[in-house]
Coordinates of C-alpha atoms and ligand atoms in Angstrom, one line a residue:
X1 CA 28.8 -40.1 -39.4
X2 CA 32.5 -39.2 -39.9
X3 CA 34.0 -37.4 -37.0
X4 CA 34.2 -33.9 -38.6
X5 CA 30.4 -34.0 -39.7
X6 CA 29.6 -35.1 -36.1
X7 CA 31.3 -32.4 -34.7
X8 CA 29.7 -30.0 -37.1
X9 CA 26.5 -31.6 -35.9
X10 CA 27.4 -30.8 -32.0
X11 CA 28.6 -27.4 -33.2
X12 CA 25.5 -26.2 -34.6
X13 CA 23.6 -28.0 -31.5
X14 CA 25.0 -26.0 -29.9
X15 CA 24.6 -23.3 -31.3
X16 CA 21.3 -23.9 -31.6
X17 CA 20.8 -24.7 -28.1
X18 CA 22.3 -21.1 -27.1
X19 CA 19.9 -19.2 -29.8
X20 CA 17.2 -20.5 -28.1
X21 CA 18.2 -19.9 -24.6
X22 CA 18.7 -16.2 -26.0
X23 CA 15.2 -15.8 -27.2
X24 CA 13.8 -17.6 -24.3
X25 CA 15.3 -14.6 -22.0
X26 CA 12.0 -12.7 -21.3
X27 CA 12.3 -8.8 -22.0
X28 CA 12.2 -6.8 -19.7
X29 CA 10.6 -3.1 -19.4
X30 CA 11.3 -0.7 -16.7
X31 CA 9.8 2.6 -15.7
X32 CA 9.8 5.1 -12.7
X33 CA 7.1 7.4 -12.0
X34 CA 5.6 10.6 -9.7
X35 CA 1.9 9.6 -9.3
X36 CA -0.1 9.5 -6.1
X37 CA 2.4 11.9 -4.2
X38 CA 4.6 9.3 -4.5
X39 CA 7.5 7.6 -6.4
X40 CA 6.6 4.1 -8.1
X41 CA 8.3 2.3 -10.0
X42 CA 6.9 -0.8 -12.3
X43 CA 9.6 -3.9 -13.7
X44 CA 8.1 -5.8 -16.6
X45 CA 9.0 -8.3 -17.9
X46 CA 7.4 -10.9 -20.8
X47 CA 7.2 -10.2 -24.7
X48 CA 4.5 -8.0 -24.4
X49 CA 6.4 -5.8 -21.9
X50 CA 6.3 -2.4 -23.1
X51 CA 2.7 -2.5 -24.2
X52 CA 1.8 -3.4 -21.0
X53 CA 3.9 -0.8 -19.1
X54 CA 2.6 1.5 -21.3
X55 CA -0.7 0.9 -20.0
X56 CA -0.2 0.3 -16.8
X57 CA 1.7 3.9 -16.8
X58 CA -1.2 5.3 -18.3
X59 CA -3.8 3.5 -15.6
X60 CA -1.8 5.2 -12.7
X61 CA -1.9 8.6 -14.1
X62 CA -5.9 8.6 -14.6
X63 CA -5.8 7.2 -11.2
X64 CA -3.6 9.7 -9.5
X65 CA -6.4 12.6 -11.5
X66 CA -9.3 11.1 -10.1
X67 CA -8.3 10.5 -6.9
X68 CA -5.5 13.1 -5.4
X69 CA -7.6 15.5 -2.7
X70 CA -5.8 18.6 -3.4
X71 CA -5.8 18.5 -7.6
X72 CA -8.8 20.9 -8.1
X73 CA -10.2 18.6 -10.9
X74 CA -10.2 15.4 -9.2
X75 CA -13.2 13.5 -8.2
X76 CA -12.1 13.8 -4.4
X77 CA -12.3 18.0 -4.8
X78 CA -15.4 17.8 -6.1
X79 CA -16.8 15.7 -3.3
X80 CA -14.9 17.8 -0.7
X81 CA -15.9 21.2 -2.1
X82 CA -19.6 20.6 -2.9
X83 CA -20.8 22.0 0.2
X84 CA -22.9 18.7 1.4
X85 CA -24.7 18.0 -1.6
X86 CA -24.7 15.4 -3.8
X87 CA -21.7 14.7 -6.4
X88 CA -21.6 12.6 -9.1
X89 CA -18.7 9.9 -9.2
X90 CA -17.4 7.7 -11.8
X91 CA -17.7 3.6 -11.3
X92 CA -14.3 3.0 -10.2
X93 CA -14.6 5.7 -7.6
X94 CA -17.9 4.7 -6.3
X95 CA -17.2 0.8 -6.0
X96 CA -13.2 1.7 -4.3
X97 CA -15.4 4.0 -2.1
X98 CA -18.0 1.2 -1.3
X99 CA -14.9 -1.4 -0.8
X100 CA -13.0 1.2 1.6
X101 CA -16.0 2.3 3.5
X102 CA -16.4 -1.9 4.3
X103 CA -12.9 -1.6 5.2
X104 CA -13.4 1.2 7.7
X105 CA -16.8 -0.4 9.3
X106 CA -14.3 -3.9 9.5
X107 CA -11.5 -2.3 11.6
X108 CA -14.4 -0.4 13.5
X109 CA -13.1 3.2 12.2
X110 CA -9.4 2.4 12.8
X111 CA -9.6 3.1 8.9
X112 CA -11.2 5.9 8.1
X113 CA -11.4 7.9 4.9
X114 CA -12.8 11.1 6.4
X115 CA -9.4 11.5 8.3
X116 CA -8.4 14.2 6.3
X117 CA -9.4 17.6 7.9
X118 CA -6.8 15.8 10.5
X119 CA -4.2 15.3 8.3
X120 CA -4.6 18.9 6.6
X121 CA -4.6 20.5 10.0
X122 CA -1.3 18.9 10.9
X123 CA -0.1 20.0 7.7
X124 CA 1.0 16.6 6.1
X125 CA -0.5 17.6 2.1
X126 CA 1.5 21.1 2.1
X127 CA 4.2 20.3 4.6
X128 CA 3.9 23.1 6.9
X129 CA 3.8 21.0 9.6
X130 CA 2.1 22.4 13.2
X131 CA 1.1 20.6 16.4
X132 CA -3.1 21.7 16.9
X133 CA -4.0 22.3 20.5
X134 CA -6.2 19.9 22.1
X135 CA -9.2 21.5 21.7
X136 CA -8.7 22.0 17.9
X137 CA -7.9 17.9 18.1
X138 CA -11.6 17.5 19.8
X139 CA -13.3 19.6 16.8
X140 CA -11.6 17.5 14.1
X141 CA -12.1 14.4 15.9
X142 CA -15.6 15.2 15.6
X143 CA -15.3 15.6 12.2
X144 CA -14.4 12.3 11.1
X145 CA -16.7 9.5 10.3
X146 CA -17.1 7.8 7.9
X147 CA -20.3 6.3 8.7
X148 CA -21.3 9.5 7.5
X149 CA -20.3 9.6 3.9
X150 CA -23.6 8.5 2.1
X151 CA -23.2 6.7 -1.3
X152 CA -26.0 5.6 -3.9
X153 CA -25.1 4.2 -6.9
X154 CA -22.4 6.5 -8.2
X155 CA -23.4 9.6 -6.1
X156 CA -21.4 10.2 -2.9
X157 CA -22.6 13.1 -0.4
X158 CA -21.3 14.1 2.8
X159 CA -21.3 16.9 5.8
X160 CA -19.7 20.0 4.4
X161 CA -17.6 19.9 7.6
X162 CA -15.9 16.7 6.1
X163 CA -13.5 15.5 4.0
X164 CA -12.6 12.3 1.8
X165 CA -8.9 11.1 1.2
X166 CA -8.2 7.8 -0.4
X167 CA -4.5 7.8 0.5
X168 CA -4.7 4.8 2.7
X169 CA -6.4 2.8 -0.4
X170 CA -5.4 4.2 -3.8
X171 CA -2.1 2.9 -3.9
X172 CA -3.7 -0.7 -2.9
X173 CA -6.6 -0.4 -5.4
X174 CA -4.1 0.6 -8.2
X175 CA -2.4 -2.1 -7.6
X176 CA -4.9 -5.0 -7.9
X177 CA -6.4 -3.5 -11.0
X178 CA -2.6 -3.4 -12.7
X179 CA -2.3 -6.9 -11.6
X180 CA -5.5 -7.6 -13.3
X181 CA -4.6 -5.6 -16.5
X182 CA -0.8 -7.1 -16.8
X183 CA -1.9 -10.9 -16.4
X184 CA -4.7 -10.1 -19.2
X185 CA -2.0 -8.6 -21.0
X186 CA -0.1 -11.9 -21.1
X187 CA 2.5 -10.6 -18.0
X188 CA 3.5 -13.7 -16.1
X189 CA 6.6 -11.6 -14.6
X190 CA 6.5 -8.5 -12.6
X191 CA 7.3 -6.1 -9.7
X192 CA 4.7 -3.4 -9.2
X193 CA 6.5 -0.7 -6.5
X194 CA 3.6 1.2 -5.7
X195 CA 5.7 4.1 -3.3
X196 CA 5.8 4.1 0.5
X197 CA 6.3 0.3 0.7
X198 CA 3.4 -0.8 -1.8
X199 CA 4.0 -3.6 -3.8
X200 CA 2.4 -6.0 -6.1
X201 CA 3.7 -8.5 -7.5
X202 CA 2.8 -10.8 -9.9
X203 CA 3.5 -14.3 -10.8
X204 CA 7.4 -15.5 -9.7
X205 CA 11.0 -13.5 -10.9
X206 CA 11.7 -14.7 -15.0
X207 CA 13.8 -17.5 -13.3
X208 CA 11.1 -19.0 -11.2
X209 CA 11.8 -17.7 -7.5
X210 CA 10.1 -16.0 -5.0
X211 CA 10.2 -12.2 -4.9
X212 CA 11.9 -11.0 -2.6
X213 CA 11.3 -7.9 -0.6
X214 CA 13.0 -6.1 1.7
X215 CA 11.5 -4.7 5.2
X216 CA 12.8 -1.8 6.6
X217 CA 14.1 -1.4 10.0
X218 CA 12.4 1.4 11.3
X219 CA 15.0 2.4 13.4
X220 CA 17.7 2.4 10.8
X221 CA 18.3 2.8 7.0
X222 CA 18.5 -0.7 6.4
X223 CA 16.5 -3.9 5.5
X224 CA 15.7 -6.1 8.7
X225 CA 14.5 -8.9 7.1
X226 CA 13.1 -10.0 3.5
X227 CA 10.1 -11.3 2.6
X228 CA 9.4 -13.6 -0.7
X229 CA 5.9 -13.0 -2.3
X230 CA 4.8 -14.9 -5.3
X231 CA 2.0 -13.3 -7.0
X232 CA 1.1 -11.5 -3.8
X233 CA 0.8 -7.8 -2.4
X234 CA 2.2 -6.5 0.2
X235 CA 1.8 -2.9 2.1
X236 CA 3.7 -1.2 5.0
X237 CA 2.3 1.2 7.1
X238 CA 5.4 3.2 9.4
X239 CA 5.6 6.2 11.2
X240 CA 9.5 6.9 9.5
X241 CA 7.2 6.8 5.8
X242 CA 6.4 10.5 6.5
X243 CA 6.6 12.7 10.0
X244 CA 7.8 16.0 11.2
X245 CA 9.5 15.9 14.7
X246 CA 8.5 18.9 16.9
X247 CA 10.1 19.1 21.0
X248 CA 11.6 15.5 20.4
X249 CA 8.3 14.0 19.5
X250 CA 7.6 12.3 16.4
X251 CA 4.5 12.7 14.5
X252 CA 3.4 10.3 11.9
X253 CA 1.1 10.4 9.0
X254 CA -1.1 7.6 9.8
X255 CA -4.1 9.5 12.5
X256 CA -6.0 7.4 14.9
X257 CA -9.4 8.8 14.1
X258 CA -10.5 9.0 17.5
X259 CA -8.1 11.4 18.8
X260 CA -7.7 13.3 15.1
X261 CA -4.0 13.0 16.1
X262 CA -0.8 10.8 14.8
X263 CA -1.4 7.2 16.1
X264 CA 0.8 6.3 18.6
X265 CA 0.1 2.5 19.5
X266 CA 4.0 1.1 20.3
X267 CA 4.0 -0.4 16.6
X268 CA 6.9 1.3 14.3
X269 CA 5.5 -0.3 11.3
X270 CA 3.1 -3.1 10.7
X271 CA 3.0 -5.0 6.8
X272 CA 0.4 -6.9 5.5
X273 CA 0.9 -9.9 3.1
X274 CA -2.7 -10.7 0.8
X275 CA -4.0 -11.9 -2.4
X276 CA -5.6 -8.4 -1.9
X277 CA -3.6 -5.4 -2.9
X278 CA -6.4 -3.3 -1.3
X279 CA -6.6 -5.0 2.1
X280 CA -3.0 -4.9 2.0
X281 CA -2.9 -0.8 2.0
X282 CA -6.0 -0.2 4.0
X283 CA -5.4 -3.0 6.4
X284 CA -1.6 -1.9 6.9
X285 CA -2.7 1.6 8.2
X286 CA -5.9 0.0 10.4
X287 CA -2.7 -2.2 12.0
X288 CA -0.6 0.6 12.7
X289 CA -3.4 2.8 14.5
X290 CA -4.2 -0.7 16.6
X291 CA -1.5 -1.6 17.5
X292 CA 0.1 -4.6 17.8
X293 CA -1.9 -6.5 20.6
X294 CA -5.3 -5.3 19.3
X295 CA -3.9 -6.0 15.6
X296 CA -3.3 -9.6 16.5
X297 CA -7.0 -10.0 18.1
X298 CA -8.1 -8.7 14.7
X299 CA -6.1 -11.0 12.7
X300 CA -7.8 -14.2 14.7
X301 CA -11.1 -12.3 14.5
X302 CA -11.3 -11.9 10.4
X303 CA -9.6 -15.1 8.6
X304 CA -12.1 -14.2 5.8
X305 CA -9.9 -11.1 5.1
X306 CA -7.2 -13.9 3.8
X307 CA -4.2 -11.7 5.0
X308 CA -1.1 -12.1 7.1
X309 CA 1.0 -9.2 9.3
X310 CA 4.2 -8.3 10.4
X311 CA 4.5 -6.1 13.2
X312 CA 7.5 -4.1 14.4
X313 CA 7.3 -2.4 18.1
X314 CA 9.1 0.5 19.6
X315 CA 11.4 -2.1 21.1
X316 CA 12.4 -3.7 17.8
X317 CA 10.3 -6.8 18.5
X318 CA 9.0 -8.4 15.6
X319 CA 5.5 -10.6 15.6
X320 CA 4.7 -12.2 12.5
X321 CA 1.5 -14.3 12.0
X322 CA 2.2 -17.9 11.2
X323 CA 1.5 -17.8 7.4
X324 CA 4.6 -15.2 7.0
X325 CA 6.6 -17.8 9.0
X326 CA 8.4 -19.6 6.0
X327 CA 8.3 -16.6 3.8
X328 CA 9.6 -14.3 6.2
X329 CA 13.5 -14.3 7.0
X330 CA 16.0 -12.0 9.1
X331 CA 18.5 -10.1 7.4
X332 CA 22.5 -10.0 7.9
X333 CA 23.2 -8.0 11.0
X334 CA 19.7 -9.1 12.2
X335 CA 20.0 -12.7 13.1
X336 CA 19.7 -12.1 16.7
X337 CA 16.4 -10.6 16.4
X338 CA 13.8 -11.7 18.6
X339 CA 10.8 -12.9 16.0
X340 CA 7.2 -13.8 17.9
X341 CA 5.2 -16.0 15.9
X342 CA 1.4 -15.8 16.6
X343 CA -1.2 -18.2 15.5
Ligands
ADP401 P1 1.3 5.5 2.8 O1 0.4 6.5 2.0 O2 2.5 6.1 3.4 O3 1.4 4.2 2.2 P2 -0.9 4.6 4.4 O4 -1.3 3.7 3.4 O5 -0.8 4.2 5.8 O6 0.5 5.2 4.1 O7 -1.9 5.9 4.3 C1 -1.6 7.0 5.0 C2 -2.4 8.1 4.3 O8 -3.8 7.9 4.5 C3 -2.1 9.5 5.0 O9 -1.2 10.2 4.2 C4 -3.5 10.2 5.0 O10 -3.7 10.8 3.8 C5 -4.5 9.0 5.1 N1 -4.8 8.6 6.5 C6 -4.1 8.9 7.6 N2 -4.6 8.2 8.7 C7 -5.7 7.5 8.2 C8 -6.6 6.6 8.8 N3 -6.6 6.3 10.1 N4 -7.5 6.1 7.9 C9 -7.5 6.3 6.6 N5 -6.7 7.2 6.0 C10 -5.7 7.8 6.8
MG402 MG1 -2.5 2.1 3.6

């Protein structure tokens, strides 16, 4: 080969080299959505892409209609507004209903999807926030239990005193069945933000790597520390997510069920790292009303729940449970951070 035809040859190596490194770029799709009171936002990426986000948009809007407690067509009205009698549910209600109520016999009632005569009367759905008196804490208190709520195939009944919410779960549950969806779909690439620290992930970033996902500092605006997930979920439960603050108290969103008031248990914000989106968001809020020495006993207690935690305290102490050792590192600014490592 004469030197100009071999460096014709290189050339369109070359070039050939680069078109392909082009078309192996995967696309990506992006979108940002109000569903489940809250903001999510879904990254894509893979050939299929749009299709896929389409769907997956779609999924969370029927979700969001099922589920939301105060949409007057939702499956969750009609429960809470049928006066004690039976209501008839769809499947995917009635199995995340049978899942959660497992959940909230698990944690012993830490998790508890009657909580939300509690959460009403504190005003967290419409915002007008108030501080009940104790006895009006007793009466509610007494009104959640989820014990109570009866389900039979796809019919769900319970007291007319009480009241459903799924707002621990949904998020959790929506995100294990996109996960499902977008891997049938061919999606080897993406990074499901759920709202209110909810994520799913799934697979690695386009380039191979860990995600990786920032933690809040409770006490500030910034990350504390980042976590890298590959394939996994994660969920935070905090009490700076959503509160009011009334005489210099704070009041959180997450109740303890026993005392029908914000859970106050010296944890700022606990995160759970599963396979399971659902544990993830149900087991997150459990963690927070437990606190973080009870949270830890619970951790040894239930390895078949296949999670790991990260606890924050009032005192800016992390714990973290030894699986989230490798995956879990401080941020810049954060380095002198005292990190307990329980196993
Ligand atoms: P977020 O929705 O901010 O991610 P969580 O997953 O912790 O937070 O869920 C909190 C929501 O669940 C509250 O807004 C309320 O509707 C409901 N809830 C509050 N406390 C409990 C509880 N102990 N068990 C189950 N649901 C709860
Ligand atoms: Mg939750």
């Amino acid at each position: 080969m004469s030197g100009a035809r071999r460096g014709a040859a290189l050339a369109l190596a070359a070039l050939m080299l680069s078109l392909s490194a082009c078309s192996s770029a995967p696309k990506k799709e992006e979108e940002t959505l109000f569903a489940m009171d809250t903001v999510m936002s879904l990254t894509l990426y893979g050939d299929n892409a749009r299709d896929a986000l389409a769907q997956a948009t779609d999924t969370l809007e029927q979700l969001d209609e099922l589920w939301s407690p105060t949409q007057e067509d939702s499956q969750i009205w009609a429960v809470n507004h049928s006066g004690g009698s039976w209501t008839t549910v769809d499947g995917e209600t009635s199995v995340l209903l049978q899942q959660s109520l497992e959940l909230c016999q698990i944690t012993d009632g830490a998790l508890d999807i009657t909580a939300y005569p509690a959460v009403e009367a504190w005003g967290f759905p419409s915002g007008d926030y108030r501080v009940p008196a104790q006895a009006e804490l007793d009466q509610l208190a007494s009104r959640i239990d989820y014990s109570q709520v009866e389900l039979a195939g796809n019919r769900v009944r319970l007291p007319a005193s009480m009241s459903l919410d799924l707002g621990a779960v949904a998020k959790g549950w929506a995100g294990e069945l996109l996960s499902q969806q977008l891997s049938e779909a061919g999606i080897k690439s993406a990074l499901l933000d759920l709202g209110q620290s909810t994520i799913q992930t799934v697979g690695t970033k386009p380039d191979g790597s860990p995600w990786r996902i920032g933690i809040q500092d409770p006490a500030g605006e910034s990350y504390l520390g980042i976590l890298e997930l590959t394939g996994q979920a994660m969920g935070t439960s905090g009490d700076y997510q959503r509160y009011f603050e009334q005489d210099g108290v704070r009041y959180c969103h997450i109740i303890d069920p026993a005392t029908a008031a914000p859970a106050r248990s010296g944890v700022r914000s606990v995160t759970v790292v599963s396979s399971s989106a659902l544990n993830c968001d149900a087991l997150s809020t459990a963690l927070f009303v437990m606190g973080t020495e009870k949270g830890v006993a619970f951790w040894r207690e239930h390895p078949e729940l296949d999670f790991q935690a990260l606890w924050i305290g009032e005192d800016g102490t992390i714990t973290l449970t030894k699986g989230l050792q490798s995956s879990f590192s401080l941020a810049q600014g954060y380095e002198d951070r005292e990190v307990q490592v329980v196993s």
